[in-house]
Every structure is written in C-alpha cells, then in structure tokens.
Amino acid sequence: MAFVQNLNKKLKDVEISIPIVYGNVAFWLGKKASEYQSHKWTVYVRGATNEDLGVVIKRAVFQLHSSFNNPTRAVESPPFELSESGWGEFEIAITLYFHADVCDKPLNLYHHLKLYPEDESGSMSTKKPVVVESYDEIVFPEPSDSFLARVQNHPAVTLPRLPVGFTLPPPVPIEDTSKRKRGDTKDHPLAQWFMNFSEADELLQLAAARQQVQAHIAKLKRQISLIDGQQQQLRSTSDP
C-alpha cells in the first residue's frame, strides 16, 4: 500500500484510496519468433476493476532496458500501457505522475517483466500468454477538497474512512462523459487475460501478511530478550 502526501488544502481525517493493478501480458511469437524477437508484450497500470485511472493519474513513465531505442517512454493519457517486443526479461520502473489537485510527488513502482512460464518444462503457446500482475492501493491521506469533490463519485475511487458528521463537498459535474470512458479497460483486447483481484482474496492476503509481520515481531522480541539475557550474564560474571 503506497501513501502519497497531498500538498494542497487538506481535509483532515479523510483519505482516498485508488486500487490499482500493474503487470504485463506476454505472447510467444511461435514460428514468427527470432533470436532477438521471441515475444510481444504489454506492460501496464490499470484500475483493479478496469476503471479509468485518468481521473487521478496524469502521466505514466515506463523505464525500459537500455538496449531499447528511447528506453524512457511517457504515456500522457489512459490507458497507461506500453507494448514492445523482445526476448529478455528485466525490471521496468514505472513512475506515476498525478494531477495538480491530487499530489505533487510522483509514485515509483517496479515490475519484473515476465516472458516465460514458471514451469520451464512446459511448452510455450502462442494462444495462451504469460500474465504477471500485482495489486496495490494508492492512499491519499488528507486530500484536497477540490480533489475529493472531483472524484467522490468516480468508480475507480474508494473512500474507506470518513469522520462522523463529515459532509462531502458538492460533486464536480463531468462535462464530457465520453472522456471518462477513455481509459476504461473493461473492453481492452487483453481484458480476458487480466487477473481478478476480489476484495475477499485481498483480505485473506492482508490477514496472512499481518500474521507474518506479527510472527516476525515476536521473533525479534525473542532475539532481543536473548541478547539482553546474555548481556546481563556477562555483567554478572565480570563484576568482582
């Protein structure tokens, strides 16, 4: 979960959450494959429910491997995606820039481009791609009132916590309804391969992660206690 600070006029005790998914879909080219062009792939950042992220994200910059021509690619409008072809896997840095009333600071994401299936013994198929996606939530604590008014009714945005008695500002009317659907990826050519990140699955993953953190904390406490005990023993043996 990434927290992004907003520098405009803030609404205290309010936070806005944007569930996102980022990853890649890679197709093996089969008979058309060559030594240096074995796969065609698309890397992207999309709404977790395929809604338009353009209401929040202004621009996405994808940093490819230095072997590509023009390895720094900027996408100025949704859908925020980039398609290329090649043979190698590498880490792609994705920098998200937000609209002025959202946040002044960009957010950095990192995705390892995956072209080959995990099961190396399995045969590659031109019809079934390799799909690797990650789920995350961008959280904007204490957003600006203009930001909240603009996105409060947008399906890509969730308001998980509102203080008791808080009155939402009047929503800003959307002048061009077609603009709102511009980055919608529900009818995307690759949509059939997108993974489904349900809320139930995320809650289970969060619970499992919380248990791992608690177990790690307990382990650290035991180690600290052991070290303290050893130090006390050393003091007692060194005292005259």
PDB file of C-alpha atoms in Angstrom:
ATOM      1  CA  MET A   1       0.000   0.000   0.000  1.00  0.00           C
ATOM      2  CA  ALA A   2       1.526   3.308  -1.089  1.00  0.00           C
ATOM      3  CA  PHE A   3       0.761   6.505   0.819  1.00  0.00           C
ATOM      4  CA  VAL A   4       1.072   9.722  -1.179  1.00  0.00           C
ATOM      5  CA  GLN A   5       1.160  13.086   0.532  1.00  0.00           C
ATOM      6  CA  ASN A   6      -1.014  15.891  -0.788  1.00  0.00           C
ATOM      7  CA  LEU A   7       0.400  19.422  -0.501  1.00  0.00           C
ATOM      8  CA  ASN A   8      -2.800  21.366  -1.293  1.00  0.00           C
ATOM      9  CA  LYS A   9      -5.525  22.453   1.156  1.00  0.00           C
ATOM     10  CA  LYS A  10      -6.155  19.355   3.245  1.00  0.00           C
ATOM     11  CA  LEU A  11      -9.263  17.696   4.627  1.00  0.00           C
ATOM     12  CA  LYS A  12      -8.275  16.195   7.958  1.00  0.00           C
ATOM     13  CA  ASP A  13      -9.345  12.683   8.963  1.00  0.00           C
ATOM     14  CA  VAL A  14     -10.232  11.808   5.350  1.00  0.00           C
ATOM     15  CA  GLU A  15      -8.405   9.506   2.960  1.00  0.00           C
ATOM     16  CA  ILE A  16      -8.920   8.469  -0.651  1.00  0.00           C
ATOM     17  CA  SER A  17      -7.872   5.051  -1.909  1.00  0.00           C
ATOM     18  CA  ILE A  18      -7.233   4.051  -5.522  1.00  0.00           C
ATOM     19  CA  PRO A  19      -6.944   0.272  -6.088  1.00  0.00           C
ATOM     20  CA  ILE A  20      -4.572  -0.398  -8.977  1.00  0.00           C
ATOM     21  CA  VAL A  21      -3.060  -3.369 -10.790  1.00  0.00           C
ATOM     22  CA  TYR A  22       0.237  -3.278 -12.662  1.00  0.00           C
ATOM     23  CA  GLY A  23       1.943  -6.013 -14.627  1.00  0.00           C
ATOM     24  CA  ASN A  24       2.436  -7.480 -18.081  1.00  0.00           C
ATOM     25  CA  VAL A  25       0.937  -9.846 -20.640  1.00  0.00           C
ATOM     26  CA  ALA A  26       3.439 -11.580 -22.951  1.00  0.00           C
ATOM     27  CA  PHE A  27       2.719 -13.635 -26.078  1.00  0.00           C
ATOM     28  CA  TRP A  28       5.238 -16.035 -27.599  1.00  0.00           C
ATOM     29  CA  LEU A  29       5.551 -15.398 -31.357  1.00  0.00           C
ATOM     30  CA  GLY A  30       5.890 -19.094 -32.251  1.00  0.00           C
ATOM     31  CA  LYS A  31       7.085 -19.648 -35.819  1.00  0.00           C
ATOM     32  CA  LYS A  32       7.498 -15.901 -36.237  1.00  0.00           C
ATOM     33  CA  ALA A  33       9.944 -15.783 -33.315  1.00  0.00           C
ATOM     34  CA  SER A  34      13.578 -14.914 -33.975  1.00  0.00           C
ATOM     35  CA  GLU A  35      16.643 -14.890 -31.735  1.00  0.00           C
ATOM     36  CA  TYR A  36      16.040 -11.320 -30.584  1.00  0.00           C
ATOM     37  CA  GLN A  37      12.260 -11.068 -31.143  1.00  0.00           C
ATOM     38  CA  SER A  38      10.678 -14.046 -29.393  1.00  0.00           C
ATOM     39  CA  HIS A  39       7.779 -12.325 -27.597  1.00  0.00           C
ATOM     40  CA  LYS A  40       5.353  -9.448 -27.969  1.00  0.00           C
ATOM     41  CA  TRP A  41       4.441  -7.949 -24.592  1.00  0.00           C
ATOM     42  CA  THR A  42       2.424  -5.180 -22.991  1.00  0.00           C
ATOM     43  CA  VAL A  43       3.191  -3.618 -19.603  1.00  0.00           C
ATOM     44  CA  TYR A  44       0.500  -1.516 -17.951  1.00  0.00           C
ATOM     45  CA  VAL A  45      -1.077   0.129 -14.934  1.00  0.00           C
ATOM     46  CA  ARG A  46      -4.853  -0.324 -14.760  1.00  0.00           C
ATOM     47  CA  GLY A  47      -7.692   0.099 -12.325  1.00  0.00           C
ATOM     48  CA  ALA A  48      -8.297  -3.000 -10.207  1.00  0.00           C
ATOM     49  CA  THR A  49     -11.821  -3.177 -11.649  1.00  0.00           C
ATOM     50  CA  ASN A  50     -10.684  -1.849 -15.045  1.00  0.00           C
ATOM     51  CA  GLU A  51     -11.979   1.647 -14.400  1.00  0.00           C
ATOM     52  CA  ASP A  52     -10.355   4.736 -15.908  1.00  0.00           C
ATOM     53  CA  LEU A  53      -7.376   5.920 -13.824  1.00  0.00           C
ATOM     54  CA  GLY A  54      -7.090   9.166 -15.773  1.00  0.00           C
ATOM     55  CA  VAL A  55      -9.158  10.923 -13.112  1.00  0.00           C
ATOM     56  CA  VAL A  56      -6.153  10.613 -10.778  1.00  0.00           C
ATOM     57  CA  ILE A  57      -3.079   9.819 -12.893  1.00  0.00           C
ATOM     58  CA  LYS A  58      -1.880  12.446 -15.342  1.00  0.00           C
ATOM     59  CA  ARG A  59       1.082  10.621 -16.871  1.00  0.00           C
ATOM     60  CA  ALA A  60       2.946   7.322 -16.573  1.00  0.00           C
ATOM     61  CA  VAL A  61       6.621   6.921 -17.474  1.00  0.00           C
ATOM     62  CA  PHE A  62       7.996   3.442 -18.227  1.00  0.00           C
ATOM     63  CA  GLN A  63      11.755   2.958 -17.952  1.00  0.00           C
ATOM     64  CA  LEU A  64      12.797   0.062 -20.175  1.00  0.00           C
ATOM     65  CA  HIS A  65      16.128  -1.712 -20.514  1.00  0.00           C
ATOM     66  CA  SER A  66      18.858   0.460 -22.006  1.00  0.00           C
ATOM     67  CA  SER A  67      19.068  -1.817 -25.067  1.00  0.00           C
ATOM     68  CA  PHE A  68      15.718  -0.442 -26.326  1.00  0.00           C
ATOM     69  CA  ASN A  69      15.518   2.599 -28.548  1.00  0.00           C
ATOM     70  CA  ASN A  70      14.259   5.521 -26.467  1.00  0.00           C
ATOM     71  CA  PRO A  71      14.097   3.436 -23.255  1.00  0.00           C
ATOM     72  CA  THR A  72      12.222   6.153 -21.323  1.00  0.00           C
ATOM     73  CA  ARG A  73       8.630   6.087 -22.593  1.00  0.00           C
ATOM     74  CA  ALA A  74       5.995   8.557 -21.386  1.00  0.00           C
ATOM     75  CA  VAL A  75       2.270   7.802 -21.749  1.00  0.00           C
ATOM     76  CA  GLU A  76       0.302  11.020 -21.423  1.00  0.00           C
ATOM     77  CA  SER A  77      -3.256   9.643 -21.281  1.00  0.00           C
ATOM     78  CA  PRO A  78      -5.086   6.472 -20.256  1.00  0.00           C
ATOM     79  CA  PRO A  79      -4.907   3.585 -20.738  1.00  0.00           C
ATOM     80  CA  PHE A  80      -1.415   3.711 -19.250  1.00  0.00           C
ATOM     81  CA  GLU A  81       0.298   0.942 -21.156  1.00  0.00           C
ATOM     82  CA  LEU A  82       3.231   0.222 -23.422  1.00  0.00           C
ATOM     83  CA  SER A  83       3.701  -2.558 -25.990  1.00  0.00           C
ATOM     84  CA  GLU A  84       7.044  -3.841 -27.264  1.00  0.00           C
ATOM     85  CA  SER A  85       8.751  -6.982 -28.487  1.00  0.00           C
ATOM     86  CA  GLY A  86      11.961  -8.701 -27.458  1.00  0.00           C
ATOM     87  CA  TRP A  87      13.495 -11.807 -25.916  1.00  0.00           C
ATOM     88  CA  GLY A  88      14.771 -10.838 -22.447  1.00  0.00           C
ATOM     89  CA  GLU A  89      13.231 -10.303 -19.022  1.00  0.00           C
ATOM     90  CA  PHE A  90      14.178  -7.237 -16.965  1.00  0.00           C
ATOM     91  CA  GLU A  91      12.876  -4.854 -14.327  1.00  0.00           C
ATOM     92  CA  ILE A  92      10.696  -1.978 -15.516  1.00  0.00           C
ATOM     93  CA  ALA A  93      10.458   1.147 -13.394  1.00  0.00           C
ATOM     94  CA  ILE A  94       7.049   2.820 -13.634  1.00  0.00           C
ATOM     95  CA  THR A  95       6.652   6.393 -12.413  1.00  0.00           C
ATOM     96  CA  LEU A  96       3.142   7.741 -11.933  1.00  0.00           C
ATOM     97  CA  TYR A  97       2.511  11.490 -12.026  1.00  0.00           C
ATOM     98  CA  PHE A  98      -0.754  12.822 -10.607  1.00  0.00           C
ATOM     99  CA  HIS A  99      -2.992  15.770 -11.424  1.00  0.00           C
ATOM    100  CA  ALA A 100      -2.182  19.068  -9.691  1.00  0.00           C
ATOM    101  CA  ASP A 101      -5.019  18.832  -7.151  1.00  0.00           C
ATOM    102  CA  VAL A 102      -4.072  15.225  -6.266  1.00  0.00           C
ATOM    103  CA  CYS A 103      -0.414  15.218  -5.355  1.00  0.00           C
ATOM    104  CA  ASP A 104       2.828  16.990  -6.316  1.00  0.00           C
ATOM    105  CA  LYS A 105       5.052  13.975  -5.671  1.00  0.00           C
ATOM    106  CA  PRO A 106       5.275  11.108  -8.188  1.00  0.00           C
ATOM    107  CA  LEU A 107       4.986   7.458  -7.179  1.00  0.00           C
ATOM    108  CA  ASN A 108       7.518   4.824  -8.253  1.00  0.00           C
ATOM    109  CA  LEU A 109       6.527   1.230  -8.983  1.00  0.00           C
ATOM    110  CA  TYR A 110       8.739  -1.650 -10.091  1.00  0.00           C
ATOM    111  CA  HIS A 111       7.684  -4.618 -12.197  1.00  0.00           C
ATOM    112  CA  HIS A 112       9.824  -7.513 -13.399  1.00  0.00           C
ATOM    113  CA  LEU A 113       8.862  -8.221 -16.990  1.00  0.00           C
ATOM    114  CA  LYS A 114       7.955 -11.898 -17.322  1.00  0.00           C
ATOM    115  CA  LEU A 115       8.013 -13.581 -20.745  1.00  0.00           C
ATOM    116  CA  TYR A 116       8.466 -17.253 -19.969  1.00  0.00           C
ATOM    117  CA  PRO A 117       6.164 -19.519 -17.918  1.00  0.00           C
ATOM    118  CA  GLU A 118       7.212 -20.544 -14.401  1.00  0.00           C
ATOM    119  CA  ASP A 119       7.133 -24.201 -15.411  1.00  0.00           C
ATOM    120  CA  GLU A 120      10.195 -24.364 -17.650  1.00  0.00           C
ATOM    121  CA  SER A 121       9.363 -27.939 -18.683  1.00  0.00           C
ATOM    122  CA  GLY A 122       6.027 -26.851 -20.115  1.00  0.00           C
ATOM    123  CA  SER A 123       5.722 -25.932 -23.768  1.00  0.00           C
ATOM    124  CA  MET A 124       5.083 -22.329 -24.762  1.00  0.00           C
ATOM    125  CA  SER A 125       1.891 -21.420 -26.585  1.00  0.00           C
ATOM    126  CA  THR A 126       1.092 -18.598 -28.985  1.00  0.00           C
ATOM    127  CA  LYS A 127      -2.534 -18.606 -27.776  1.00  0.00           C
ATOM    128  CA  LYS A 128      -2.090 -18.551 -24.017  1.00  0.00           C
ATOM    129  CA  PRO A 129       0.082 -15.680 -22.781  1.00  0.00           C
ATOM    130  CA  VAL A 130       2.203 -15.347 -19.661  1.00  0.00           C
ATOM    131  CA  VAL A 131       0.401 -12.976 -17.266  1.00  0.00           C
ATOM    132  CA  VAL A 132       2.006 -11.444 -14.175  1.00  0.00           C
ATOM    133  CA  GLU A 133       0.130  -8.803 -12.177  1.00  0.00           C
ATOM    134  CA  SER A 134       0.454  -7.106  -8.792  1.00  0.00           C
ATOM    135  CA  TYR A 135      -2.310  -5.481  -6.772  1.00  0.00           C
ATOM    136  CA  ASP A 136      -1.751  -2.318  -4.739  1.00  0.00           C
ATOM    137  CA  GLU A 137      -3.677   0.621  -3.347  1.00  0.00           C
ATOM    138  CA  ILE A 138      -2.557   4.222  -3.619  1.00  0.00           C
ATOM    139  CA  VAL A 139      -3.750   6.012  -0.497  1.00  0.00           C
ATOM    140  CA  PHE A 140      -4.042   9.798  -0.378  1.00  0.00           C
ATOM    141  CA  PRO A 141      -4.381  10.879   3.288  1.00  0.00           C
ATOM    142  CA  GLU A 142      -5.965  14.294   3.921  1.00  0.00           C
ATOM    143  CA  PRO A 143      -6.796  15.037   0.260  1.00  0.00           C
ATOM    144  CA  SER A 144      -7.620  18.489  -1.056  1.00  0.00           C
ATOM    145  CA  ASP A 145     -11.285  19.469  -1.115  1.00  0.00           C
ATOM    146  CA  SER A 146     -11.107  20.031  -4.893  1.00  0.00           C
ATOM    147  CA  PHE A 147      -9.721  16.527  -5.421  1.00  0.00           C
ATOM    148  CA  LEU A 148     -12.429  14.947  -3.283  1.00  0.00           C
ATOM    149  CA  ALA A 149     -15.196  16.915  -4.998  1.00  0.00           C
ATOM    150  CA  ARG A 150     -13.893  15.859  -8.401  1.00  0.00           C
ATOM    151  CA  VAL A 151     -13.554  12.112  -7.768  1.00  0.00           C
ATOM    152  CA  GLN A 152     -16.031  11.238  -4.978  1.00  0.00           C
ATOM    153  CA  ASN A 153     -18.480   9.558  -7.385  1.00  0.00           C
ATOM    154  CA  HIS A 154     -15.894   8.010  -9.686  1.00  0.00           C
ATOM    155  CA  PRO A 155     -15.981   4.166  -9.737  1.00  0.00           C
ATOM    156  CA  ALA A 156     -12.164   3.908  -9.618  1.00  0.00           C
ATOM    157  CA  VAL A 157     -12.061   5.713  -6.275  1.00  0.00           C
ATOM    158  CA  THR A 158     -12.922   4.400  -2.812  1.00  0.00           C
ATOM    159  CA  LEU A 159     -13.450   6.454   0.333  1.00  0.00           C
ATOM    160  CA  PRO A 160     -12.651   3.940   3.084  1.00  0.00           C
ATOM    161  CA  ARG A 161     -12.827   6.315   6.020  1.00  0.00           C
ATOM    162  CA  LEU A 162     -14.911   9.432   6.622  1.00  0.00           C
ATOM    163  CA  PRO A 163     -15.198  11.103  10.027  1.00  0.00           C
ATOM    164  CA  VAL A 164     -18.549  11.148  11.801  1.00  0.00           C
ATOM    165  CA  GLY A 165     -20.608  14.140  10.725  1.00  0.00           C
ATOM    166  CA  PHE A 166     -18.368  14.925   7.759  1.00  0.00           C
ATOM    167  CA  THR A 167     -20.234  16.480   4.813  1.00  0.00           C
ATOM    168  CA  LEU A 168     -18.921  15.737   1.355  1.00  0.00           C
ATOM    169  CA  PRO A 169     -18.350  18.780  -0.869  1.00  0.00           C
ATOM    170  CA  PRO A 170     -20.714  19.099  -3.843  1.00  0.00           C
ATOM    171  CA  PRO A 171     -19.504  16.863  -6.697  1.00  0.00           C
ATOM    172  CA  VAL A 172     -17.990  18.494  -9.746  1.00  0.00           C
ATOM    173  CA  PRO A 173     -20.096  17.719 -12.851  1.00  0.00           C
ATOM    174  CA  ILE A 174     -18.332  15.821 -15.621  1.00  0.00           C
ATOM    175  CA  GLU A 175     -18.566  17.930 -18.741  1.00  0.00           C
ATOM    176  CA  ASP A 176     -17.594  15.258 -21.256  1.00  0.00           C
ATOM    177  CA  THR A 177     -18.914  11.803 -20.335  1.00  0.00           C
ATOM    178  CA  SER A 178     -17.009  10.167 -23.203  1.00  0.00           C
ATOM    179  CA  LYS A 179     -13.765  11.419 -21.698  1.00  0.00           C
ATOM    180  CA  ARG A 180     -14.485   9.426 -18.557  1.00  0.00           C
ATOM    181  CA  LYS A 181     -14.581   6.163 -20.537  1.00  0.00           C
ATOM    182  CA  ARG A 182     -11.418   6.868 -22.475  1.00  0.00           C
ATOM    183  CA  GLY A 183      -9.162   4.832 -20.196  1.00  0.00           C
ATOM    184  CA  ASP A 184     -11.684   2.185 -19.237  1.00  0.00           C
ATOM    185  CA  THR A 185     -10.019  -1.202 -19.811  1.00  0.00           C
ATOM    186  CA  LYS A 186     -13.151  -3.378 -19.488  1.00  0.00           C
ATOM    187  CA  ASP A 187     -13.255  -3.836 -23.271  1.00  0.00           C
ATOM    188  CA  HIS A 188      -9.481  -3.938 -23.636  1.00  0.00           C
ATOM    189  CA  PRO A 189      -8.169  -6.522 -26.158  1.00  0.00           C
ATOM    190  CA  LEU A 190      -6.190  -8.136 -23.316  1.00  0.00           C
ATOM    191  CA  ALA A 191      -9.006  -7.959 -20.738  1.00  0.00           C
ATOM    192  CA  GLN A 192      -9.743 -11.686 -20.992  1.00  0.00           C
ATOM    193  CA  TRP A 193      -6.270 -12.354 -19.588  1.00  0.00           C
ATOM    194  CA  PHE A 194      -6.429  -9.853 -16.721  1.00  0.00           C
ATOM    195  CA  MET A 195      -6.464 -11.398 -13.266  1.00  0.00           C
ATOM    196  CA  ASN A 196      -9.435 -10.853 -10.949  1.00  0.00           C
ATOM    197  CA  PHE A 197      -8.459  -9.283  -7.639  1.00  0.00           C
ATOM    198  CA  SER A 198     -11.505  -9.734  -5.418  1.00  0.00           C
ATOM    199  CA  GLU A 199     -11.876  -7.981  -2.098  1.00  0.00           C
ATOM    200  CA  ALA A 200     -12.152 -11.321  -0.284  1.00  0.00           C
ATOM    201  CA  ASP A 201      -8.858 -12.525  -1.717  1.00  0.00           C
ATOM    202  CA  GLU A 202      -7.182  -9.269  -0.727  1.00  0.00           C
ATOM    203  CA  LEU A 203      -8.500  -9.507   2.828  1.00  0.00           C
ATOM    204  CA  LEU A 204      -7.091 -13.023   3.105  1.00  0.00           C
ATOM    205  CA  GLN A 205      -3.746 -11.877   1.766  1.00  0.00           C
ATOM    206  CA  LEU A 206      -3.691  -8.935   4.174  1.00  0.00           C
ATOM    207  CA  ALA A 207      -4.533 -11.224   7.084  1.00  0.00           C
ATOM    208  CA  ALA A 208      -1.753 -13.614   6.082  1.00  0.00           C
ATOM    209  CA  ALA A 209       0.705 -10.739   5.724  1.00  0.00           C
ATOM    210  CA  ARG A 210      -0.326  -9.384   9.124  1.00  0.00           C
ATOM    211  CA  GLN A 211       0.299 -12.788  10.689  1.00  0.00           C
ATOM    212  CA  GLN A 212       3.750 -12.914   9.078  1.00  0.00           C
ATOM    213  CA  VAL A 213       4.574  -9.453  10.439  1.00  0.00           C
ATOM    214  CA  GLN A 214       3.368 -10.390  13.917  1.00  0.00           C
ATOM    215  CA  ALA A 215       5.420 -13.600  13.817  1.00  0.00           C
ATOM    216  CA  HIS A 216       8.480 -11.625  12.719  1.00  0.00           C
ATOM    217  CA  ILE A 217       7.958  -9.107  15.536  1.00  0.00           C
ATOM    218  CA  ALA A 218       7.639 -11.943  18.062  1.00  0.00           C
ATOM    219  CA  LYS A 219      10.861 -13.485  16.718  1.00  0.00           C
ATOM    220  CA  LEU A 220      12.692 -10.162  17.028  1.00  0.00           C
ATOM    221  CA  LYS A 221      11.423  -9.737  20.593  1.00  0.00           C
ATOM    222  CA  ARG A 222      12.740 -13.200  21.487  1.00  0.00           C
ATOM    223  CA  GLN A 223      16.105 -12.351  19.949  1.00  0.00           C
ATOM    224  CA  ILE A 224      16.263  -9.050  21.850  1.00  0.00           C
ATOM    225  CA  SER A 225      15.333 -10.827  25.076  1.00  0.00           C
ATOM    226  CA  LEU A 226      18.042 -13.408  24.481  1.00  0.00           C
ATOM    227  CA  ILE A 227      20.632 -10.702  23.812  1.00  0.00           C
ATOM    228  CA  ASP A 228      19.571  -8.825  26.960  1.00  0.00           C
ATOM    229  CA  GLY A 229      19.902 -12.032  28.964  1.00  0.00           C
ATOM    230  CA  GLN A 230      23.373 -12.670  27.574  1.00  0.00           C
ATOM    231  CA  GLN A 231      24.439  -9.096  28.370  1.00  0.00           C
ATOM    232  CA  GLN A 232      23.172  -9.413  31.951  1.00  0.00           C
ATOM    233  CA  GLN A 233      25.021 -12.715  32.323  1.00  0.00           C
ATOM    234  CA  LEU A 234      28.218 -11.123  31.047  1.00  0.00           C
ATOM    235  CA  ARG A 235      27.835  -8.236  33.522  1.00  0.00           C
ATOM    236  CA  SER A 236      27.293 -10.614  36.429  1.00  0.00           C
ATOM    237  CA  THR A 237      30.366 -12.680  35.552  1.00  0.00           C
ATOM    238  CA  SER A 238      32.530  -9.565  35.098  1.00  0.00           C
ATOM    239  CA  ASP A 239      31.512  -7.998  38.422  1.00  0.00           C
ATOM    240  CA  PRO A 240      34.142  -8.524  41.187  1.00  0.00           C
TER     241      PRO A 240
END
